[in-house]
Structure formats: C-alpha cells, structure tokens
CSV table of C-alpha atoms in Angstrom, one decimal:
chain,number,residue,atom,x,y,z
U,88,UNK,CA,96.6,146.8,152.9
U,89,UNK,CA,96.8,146.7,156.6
U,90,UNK,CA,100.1,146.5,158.9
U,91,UNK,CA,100.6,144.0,161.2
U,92,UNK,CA,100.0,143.5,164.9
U,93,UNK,CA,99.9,147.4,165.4
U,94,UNK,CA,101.5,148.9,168.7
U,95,UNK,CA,100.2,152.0,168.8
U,96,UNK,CA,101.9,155.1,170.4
U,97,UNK,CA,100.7,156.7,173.3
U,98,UNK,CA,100.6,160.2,172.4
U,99,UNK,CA,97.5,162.3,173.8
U,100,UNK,CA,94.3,162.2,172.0
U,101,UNK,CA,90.9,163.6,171.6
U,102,UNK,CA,89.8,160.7,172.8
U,103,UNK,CA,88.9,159.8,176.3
U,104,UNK,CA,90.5,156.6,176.3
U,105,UNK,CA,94.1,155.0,174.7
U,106,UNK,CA,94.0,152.6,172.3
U,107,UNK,CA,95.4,149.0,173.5
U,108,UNK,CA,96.8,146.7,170.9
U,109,UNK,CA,97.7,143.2,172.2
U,110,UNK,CA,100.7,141.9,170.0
U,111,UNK,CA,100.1,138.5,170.9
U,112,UNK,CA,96.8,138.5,169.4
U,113,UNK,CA,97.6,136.2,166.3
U,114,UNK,CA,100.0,133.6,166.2
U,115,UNK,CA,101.3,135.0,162.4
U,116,UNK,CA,102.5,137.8,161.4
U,117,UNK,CA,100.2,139.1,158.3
U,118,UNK,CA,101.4,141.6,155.5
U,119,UNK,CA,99.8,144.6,153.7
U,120,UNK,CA,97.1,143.0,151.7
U,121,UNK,CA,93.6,144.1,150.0
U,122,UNK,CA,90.3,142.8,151.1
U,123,UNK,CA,86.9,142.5,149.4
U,124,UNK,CA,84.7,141.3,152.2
U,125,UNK,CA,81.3,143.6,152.4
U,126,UNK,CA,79.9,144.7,155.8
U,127,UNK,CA,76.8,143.5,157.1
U,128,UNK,CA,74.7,146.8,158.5
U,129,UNK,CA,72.1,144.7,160.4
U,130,UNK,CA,74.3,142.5,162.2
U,131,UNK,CA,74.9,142.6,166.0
U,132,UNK,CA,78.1,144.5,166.6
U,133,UNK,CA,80.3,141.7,167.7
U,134,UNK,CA,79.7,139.8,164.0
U,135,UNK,CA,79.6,143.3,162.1
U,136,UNK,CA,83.3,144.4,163.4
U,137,UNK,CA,84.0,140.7,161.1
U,138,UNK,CA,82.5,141.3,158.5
U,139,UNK,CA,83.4,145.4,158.1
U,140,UNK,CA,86.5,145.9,156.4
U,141,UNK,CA,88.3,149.4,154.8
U,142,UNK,CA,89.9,148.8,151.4
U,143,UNK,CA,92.2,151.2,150.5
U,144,UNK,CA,95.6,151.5,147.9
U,145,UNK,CA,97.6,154.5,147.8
U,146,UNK,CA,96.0,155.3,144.5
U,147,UNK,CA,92.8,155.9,146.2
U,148,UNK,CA,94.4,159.0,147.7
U,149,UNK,CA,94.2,162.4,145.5
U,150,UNK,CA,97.4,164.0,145.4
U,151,UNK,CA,95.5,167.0,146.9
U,152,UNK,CA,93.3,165.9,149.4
U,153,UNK,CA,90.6,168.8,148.8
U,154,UNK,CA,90.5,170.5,145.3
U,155,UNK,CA,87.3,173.1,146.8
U,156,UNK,CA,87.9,172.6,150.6
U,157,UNK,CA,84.6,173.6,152.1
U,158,UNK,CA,84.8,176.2,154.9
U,159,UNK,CA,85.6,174.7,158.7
U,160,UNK,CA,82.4,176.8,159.6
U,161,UNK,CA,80.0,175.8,157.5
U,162,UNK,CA,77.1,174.0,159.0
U,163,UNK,CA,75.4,171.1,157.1
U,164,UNK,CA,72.9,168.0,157.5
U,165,UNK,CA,74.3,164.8,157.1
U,166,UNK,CA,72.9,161.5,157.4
U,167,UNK,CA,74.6,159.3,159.3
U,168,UNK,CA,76.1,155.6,159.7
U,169,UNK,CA,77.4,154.2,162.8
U,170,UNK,CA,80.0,151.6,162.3
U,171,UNK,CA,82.6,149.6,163.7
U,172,UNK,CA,85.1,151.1,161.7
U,173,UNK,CA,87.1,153.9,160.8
U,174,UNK,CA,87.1,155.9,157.2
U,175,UNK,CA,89.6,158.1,156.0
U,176,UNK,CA,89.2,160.6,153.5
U,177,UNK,CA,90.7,158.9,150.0
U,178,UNK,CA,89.7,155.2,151.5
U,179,UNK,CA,87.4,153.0,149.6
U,180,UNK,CA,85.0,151.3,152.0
U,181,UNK,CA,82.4,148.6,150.6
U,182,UNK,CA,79.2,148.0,151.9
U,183,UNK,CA,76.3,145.5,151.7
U,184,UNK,CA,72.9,147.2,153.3
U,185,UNK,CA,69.6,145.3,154.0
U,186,UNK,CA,68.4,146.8,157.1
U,187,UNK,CA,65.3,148.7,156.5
U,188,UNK,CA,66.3,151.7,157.7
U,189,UNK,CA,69.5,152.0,155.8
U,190,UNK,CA,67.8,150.8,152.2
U,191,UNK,CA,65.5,153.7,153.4
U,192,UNK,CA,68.4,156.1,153.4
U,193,UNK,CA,70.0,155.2,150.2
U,194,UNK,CA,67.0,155.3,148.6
U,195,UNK,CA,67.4,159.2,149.6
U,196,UNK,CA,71.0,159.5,148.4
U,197,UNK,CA,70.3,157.8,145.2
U,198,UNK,CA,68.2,160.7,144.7
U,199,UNK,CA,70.5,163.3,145.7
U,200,UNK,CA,73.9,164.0,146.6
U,201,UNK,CA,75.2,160.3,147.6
U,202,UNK,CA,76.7,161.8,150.5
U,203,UNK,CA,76.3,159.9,154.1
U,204,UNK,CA,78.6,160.1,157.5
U,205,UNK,CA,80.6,157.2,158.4
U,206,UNK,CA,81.4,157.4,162.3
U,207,UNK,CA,82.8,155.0,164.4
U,208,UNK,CA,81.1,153.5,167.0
U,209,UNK,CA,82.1,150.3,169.8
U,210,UNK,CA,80.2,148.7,172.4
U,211,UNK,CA,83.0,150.1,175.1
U,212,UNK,CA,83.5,153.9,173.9
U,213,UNK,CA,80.4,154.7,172.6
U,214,UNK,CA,79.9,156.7,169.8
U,215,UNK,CA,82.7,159.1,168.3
U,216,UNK,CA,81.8,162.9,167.5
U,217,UNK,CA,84.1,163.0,164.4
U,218,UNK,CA,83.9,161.0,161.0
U,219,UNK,CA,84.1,161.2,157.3
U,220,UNK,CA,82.2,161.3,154.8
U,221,UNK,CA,81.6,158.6,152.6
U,222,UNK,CA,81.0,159.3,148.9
U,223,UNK,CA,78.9,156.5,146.8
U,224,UNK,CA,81.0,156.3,144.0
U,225,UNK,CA,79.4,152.2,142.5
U,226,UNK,CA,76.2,150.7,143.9
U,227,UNK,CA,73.9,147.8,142.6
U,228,UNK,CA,70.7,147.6,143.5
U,229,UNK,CA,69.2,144.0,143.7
U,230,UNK,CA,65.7,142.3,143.4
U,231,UNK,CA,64.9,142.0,147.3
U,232,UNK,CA,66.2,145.8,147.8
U,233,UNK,CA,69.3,145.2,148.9
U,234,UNK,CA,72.6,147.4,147.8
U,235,UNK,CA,76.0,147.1,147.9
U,236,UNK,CA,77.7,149.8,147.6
U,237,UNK,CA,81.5,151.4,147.0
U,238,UNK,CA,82.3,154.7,148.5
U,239,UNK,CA,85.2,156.8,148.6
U,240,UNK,CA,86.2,159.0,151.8
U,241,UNK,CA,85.9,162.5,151.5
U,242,UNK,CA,85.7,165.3,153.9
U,243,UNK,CA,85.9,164.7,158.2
U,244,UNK,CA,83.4,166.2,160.1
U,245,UNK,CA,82.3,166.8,163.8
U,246,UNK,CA,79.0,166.1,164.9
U,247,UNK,CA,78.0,170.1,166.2
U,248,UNK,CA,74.1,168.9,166.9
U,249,UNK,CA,71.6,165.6,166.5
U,250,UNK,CA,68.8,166.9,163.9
U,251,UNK,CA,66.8,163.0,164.4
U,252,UNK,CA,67.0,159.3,164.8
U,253,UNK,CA,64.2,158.0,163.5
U,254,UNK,CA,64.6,156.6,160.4
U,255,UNK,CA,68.2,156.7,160.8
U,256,UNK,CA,70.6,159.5,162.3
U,257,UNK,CA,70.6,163.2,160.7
U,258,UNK,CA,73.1,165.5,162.1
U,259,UNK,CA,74.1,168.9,161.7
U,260,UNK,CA,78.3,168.7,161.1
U,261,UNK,CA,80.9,170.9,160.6
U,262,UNK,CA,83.9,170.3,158.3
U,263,UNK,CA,87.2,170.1,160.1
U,264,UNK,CA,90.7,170.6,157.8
U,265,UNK,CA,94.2,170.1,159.6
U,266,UNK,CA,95.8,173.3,160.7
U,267,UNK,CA,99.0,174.9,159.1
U,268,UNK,CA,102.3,172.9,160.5
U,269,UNK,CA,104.5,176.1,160.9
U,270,UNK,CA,107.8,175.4,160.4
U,271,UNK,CA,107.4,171.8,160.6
U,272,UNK,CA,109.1,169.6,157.4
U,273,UNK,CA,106.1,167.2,156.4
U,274,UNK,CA,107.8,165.9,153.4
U,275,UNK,CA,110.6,164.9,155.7
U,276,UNK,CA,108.5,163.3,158.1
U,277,UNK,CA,106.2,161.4,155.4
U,278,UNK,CA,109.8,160.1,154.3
U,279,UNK,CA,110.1,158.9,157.6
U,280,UNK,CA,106.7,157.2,157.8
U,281,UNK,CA,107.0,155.4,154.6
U,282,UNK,CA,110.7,154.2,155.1
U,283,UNK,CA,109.0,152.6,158.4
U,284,UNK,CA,105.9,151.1,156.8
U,285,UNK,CA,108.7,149.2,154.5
U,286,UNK,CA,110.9,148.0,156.9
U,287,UNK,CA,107.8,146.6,158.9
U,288,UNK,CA,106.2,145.1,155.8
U,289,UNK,CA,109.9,143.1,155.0
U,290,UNK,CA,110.4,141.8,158.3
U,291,UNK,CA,106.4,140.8,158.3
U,292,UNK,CA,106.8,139.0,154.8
U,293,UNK,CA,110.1,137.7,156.4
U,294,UNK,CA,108.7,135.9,159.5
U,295,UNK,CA,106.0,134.6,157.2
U,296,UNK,CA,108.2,132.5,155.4
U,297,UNK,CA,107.7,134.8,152.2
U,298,UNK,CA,109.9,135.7,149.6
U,299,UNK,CA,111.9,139.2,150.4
U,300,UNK,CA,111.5,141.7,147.6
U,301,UNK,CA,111.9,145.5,146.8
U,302,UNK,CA,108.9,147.3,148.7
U,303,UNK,CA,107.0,149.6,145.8
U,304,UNK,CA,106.4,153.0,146.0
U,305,UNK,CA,103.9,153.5,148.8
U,306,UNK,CA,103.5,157.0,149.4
U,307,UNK,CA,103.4,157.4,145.2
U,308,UNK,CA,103.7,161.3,145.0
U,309,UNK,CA,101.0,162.1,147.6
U,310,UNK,CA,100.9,165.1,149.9
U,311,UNK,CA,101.8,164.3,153.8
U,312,UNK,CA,98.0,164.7,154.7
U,313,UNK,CA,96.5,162.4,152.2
U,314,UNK,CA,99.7,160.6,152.8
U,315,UNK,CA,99.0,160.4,157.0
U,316,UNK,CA,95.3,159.8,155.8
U,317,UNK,CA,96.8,156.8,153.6
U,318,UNK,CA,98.6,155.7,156.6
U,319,UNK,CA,96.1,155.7,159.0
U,320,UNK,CA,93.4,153.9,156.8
U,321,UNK,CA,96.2,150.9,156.6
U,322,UNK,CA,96.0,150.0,160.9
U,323,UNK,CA,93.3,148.1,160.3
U,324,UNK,CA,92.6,146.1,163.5
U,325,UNK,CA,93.2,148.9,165.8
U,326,UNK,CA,90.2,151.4,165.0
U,327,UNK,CA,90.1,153.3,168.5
U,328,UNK,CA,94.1,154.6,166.9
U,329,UNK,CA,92.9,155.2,163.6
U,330,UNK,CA,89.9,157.1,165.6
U,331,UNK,CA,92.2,159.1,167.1
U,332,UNK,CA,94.8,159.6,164.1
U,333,UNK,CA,91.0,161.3,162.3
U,334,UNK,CA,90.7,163.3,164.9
U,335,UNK,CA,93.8,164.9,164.8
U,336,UNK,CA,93.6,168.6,163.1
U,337,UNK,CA,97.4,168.6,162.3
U,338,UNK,CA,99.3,166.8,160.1
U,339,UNK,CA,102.7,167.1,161.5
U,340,UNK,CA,101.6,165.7,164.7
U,341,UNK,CA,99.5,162.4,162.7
U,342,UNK,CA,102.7,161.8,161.0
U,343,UNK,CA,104.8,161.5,164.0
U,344,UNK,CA,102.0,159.7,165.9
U,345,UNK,CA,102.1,156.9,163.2
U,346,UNK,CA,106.0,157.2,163.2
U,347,UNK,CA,105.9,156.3,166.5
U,348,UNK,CA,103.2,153.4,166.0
U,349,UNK,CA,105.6,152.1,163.3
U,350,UNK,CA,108.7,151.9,165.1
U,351,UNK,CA,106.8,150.3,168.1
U,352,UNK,CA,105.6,147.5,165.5
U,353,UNK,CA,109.3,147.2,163.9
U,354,UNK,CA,110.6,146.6,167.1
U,355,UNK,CA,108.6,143.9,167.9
U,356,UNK,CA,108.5,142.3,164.8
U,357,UNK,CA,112.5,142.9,165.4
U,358,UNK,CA,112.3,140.7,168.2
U,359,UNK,CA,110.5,138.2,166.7
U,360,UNK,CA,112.4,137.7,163.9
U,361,UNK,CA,115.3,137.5,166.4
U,362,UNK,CA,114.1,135.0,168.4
U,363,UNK,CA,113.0,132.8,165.0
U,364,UNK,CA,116.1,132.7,164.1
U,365,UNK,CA,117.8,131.9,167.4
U,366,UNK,CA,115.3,128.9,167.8
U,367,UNK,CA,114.2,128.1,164.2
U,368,UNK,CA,112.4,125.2,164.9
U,369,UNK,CA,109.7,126.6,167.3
C-alpha cells in the first residue's frame, strides 16, 4: 500500500536535511497497492533502492504496539543491515540475501533470537542513527545458501556505539518509545489522518481512470502510534520523510506531520483532477 506522489511537509526533523519529493516524477497517478518484489542485499545501491520494497496492510499492525515495551535505557547488541529503505514497527519487509556476509549473519539469527537492525542508509545522507528492528517471522533456506526471508518490524532503536564491521555491523542500541502527548487528542488526530489517506486514495483511483468505490476501514481499530507507524510505512518513495516520521519520539507531532503530508498530496492531486477535467483530452 503506498500513497501517491508524496509532498511532504516541512516540519523540523532530526534529520539534517528535508526531504524533497518532486510531484512530477511519474506521469500517473498510482493507488495504495501491495507489492511482493524481494530486495537484492548485494546489489549496488542505485539497483537495490529498485528492487527493496516495504509490504505492509493495516493488519500487520498490533493494536498495541508493544505488549512488554523494553526500557528506553536498556543497552543491547544488535546486528545490523543498511538499507535503502525505511521499516516501521508492525511492517512486513521481505528480503532475498546472497551476499556472503549477510548469509553469515543469518546463519547466527537462525540460531538465536532472529533479531537484526534495519537502518536506512543513501548515497547523499549517509547513514541514519535510528532504525527498527526487523523480526524473521518465514525464511527458506535454499541449495546455494541463499535465504529469503519475511520479517515483521518491531522495536526502533538509536545507534549509542559501533561494537564491529567486520563480518557485518554490530552495534550497541538503545530502544526509543514516543513520549506521552499531554493533553493532545490522538484519536482525533488519527481520524484526521485516515479521512485524508481516503480522500487522496479516491481522487488517485479517480485520475487513474478507475472505478470510485467506498474506501475500507484503514486505520481498523489500531492505536494512533501503530496507526502513525501504519501511516508512515505507506510513503513509500519518499524514505528520507518516512526516516524522519521514525525518528520522531511523539506521536502527536507524527500524526500532524503526516496530516500535513496528506493534505499537501490532496491538493495536488486536487489540481490535477481539475485540470483533467477542464481539458479531458490531454
């Protein structure tokens, strides 16, 4: 499920940079669909930010995001994957892994907790200090070593200190969990956020020359953090916002971020669909 042609707010973020989402960049305008492409680990960058894709449904997401949350100040080793992507806790992320190194490390979690670190990571920005965990939940393991895997996201996490490299990154973490939201109404604002995400999904399926119909249930009972977790794991195509949406430690402030992210991409698509109809034939 991923919205389309994102314009991202420009609210302040942890990161050092804004995210930039050029509108123009396709000449359609796609809808909220699933995806079962696996990611490549070995490939250069360029062809693995292709081939990676985050699979999610709203039914992926717990109505409770932690049942045991474990303590902000705990410090743990984590093994770690750099990837052109972004996971969200209550995401399902597939994964195809033949490099060396990686069949190395899941060799390891096969053995143990199947626990690894998903953490974005771009030619341009670098590499991010905050990810998720990623939970293998299905793998298969064929004749020439390879795996492919299904994980589920879990718990974020900020990189506190680089334990190795070599085979692959090990890092000491600790857990982050959003801050309370005072006297702020979440459930109102999750309303908000998924009356958005249907208006922008109609007017997409509209300018794509699909049949209108009544949007389903999208938030389907969940809490506004898994909910603004849901959310965020759907802007697919725009990973340096979604970096920035994990990295936020409080959920009032995600929600409005994505409210604002919404409304930017229903305007457009507004726009759009007003200027389709004013010159139907172009």
């Amino acid at each position: 499920m991923a919205l389309p042609q994102l314009i991202p707010s420009h609210s302040s973020s942890s990161l050092t940079h804004q995210p930039s989402i050029n509108p123009h960049a396709a000449n359609t305008y796609p809808i909220f669909k699933p995806f079962s492409k696996s990611s490549s680990l070995s490939q250069s960058r360029s062809r693995a930010h292709r081939l990676n894709y985050l699979r999610c449904s709203a039914s992926s997401f717990p109505d409770n995001h932690h049942t045991e949350p474990p303590k902000s100040d705990d410090v743990v080793e984590l093994p770690i994957f750099p990837l052109p992507l972004v996971l969200f806790p209550g995401a399902m992320l597939p994964l195809q892994i033949f490099e060396f190194r990686y069949r190395i490390m899941m060799h390891t979690l096969l053995h143990t907790d199947l626990r690894f670190g998903v953490i974005y990571s771009d030619s341009v920005t670098g590499t991010a200090d905050v990810g998720c965990v990623g939970e293998i939940v299905k793998h298969e393991r064929l004749v020439d070593d390879r795996f492919f895997l299904i994980c589920k996201g879990q718990e974020r996490f900020r990189i506190t200190n680089v334990v190795r490299t070599k085979p692959y990154l090990v890092a000491e973490v600790n857990w982050l969990e959003d801050r309370p939201s005072g006297s702020e109404d979440l459930d109102g604002l999750a309303n908000e956020v998924e009356s958005y995400m249907k208006d922008v999904i109609r007017l997409s399926n509209r300018l794509n020359g699909k049949q209108e119909k009544e949007t389903l249930d999208l938030r389907r009972n969940l809490f506004p953090t898994p909910f603004s977790f849901f959310v965020g794991s759907t802007f697919e195509g725009a990973p340096r916002e979604q970096q920035a949406l994990l990295e936020l430690e409080d959920t009032a402030t995600r929600l409005k971020r994505e409210k604002e992210t919404l409304r930017n991409t229903l305007n457009y698509l507004s726009a759009a669909s007003a200027v389709k109809d004013a010159f139907p034939s172009s």
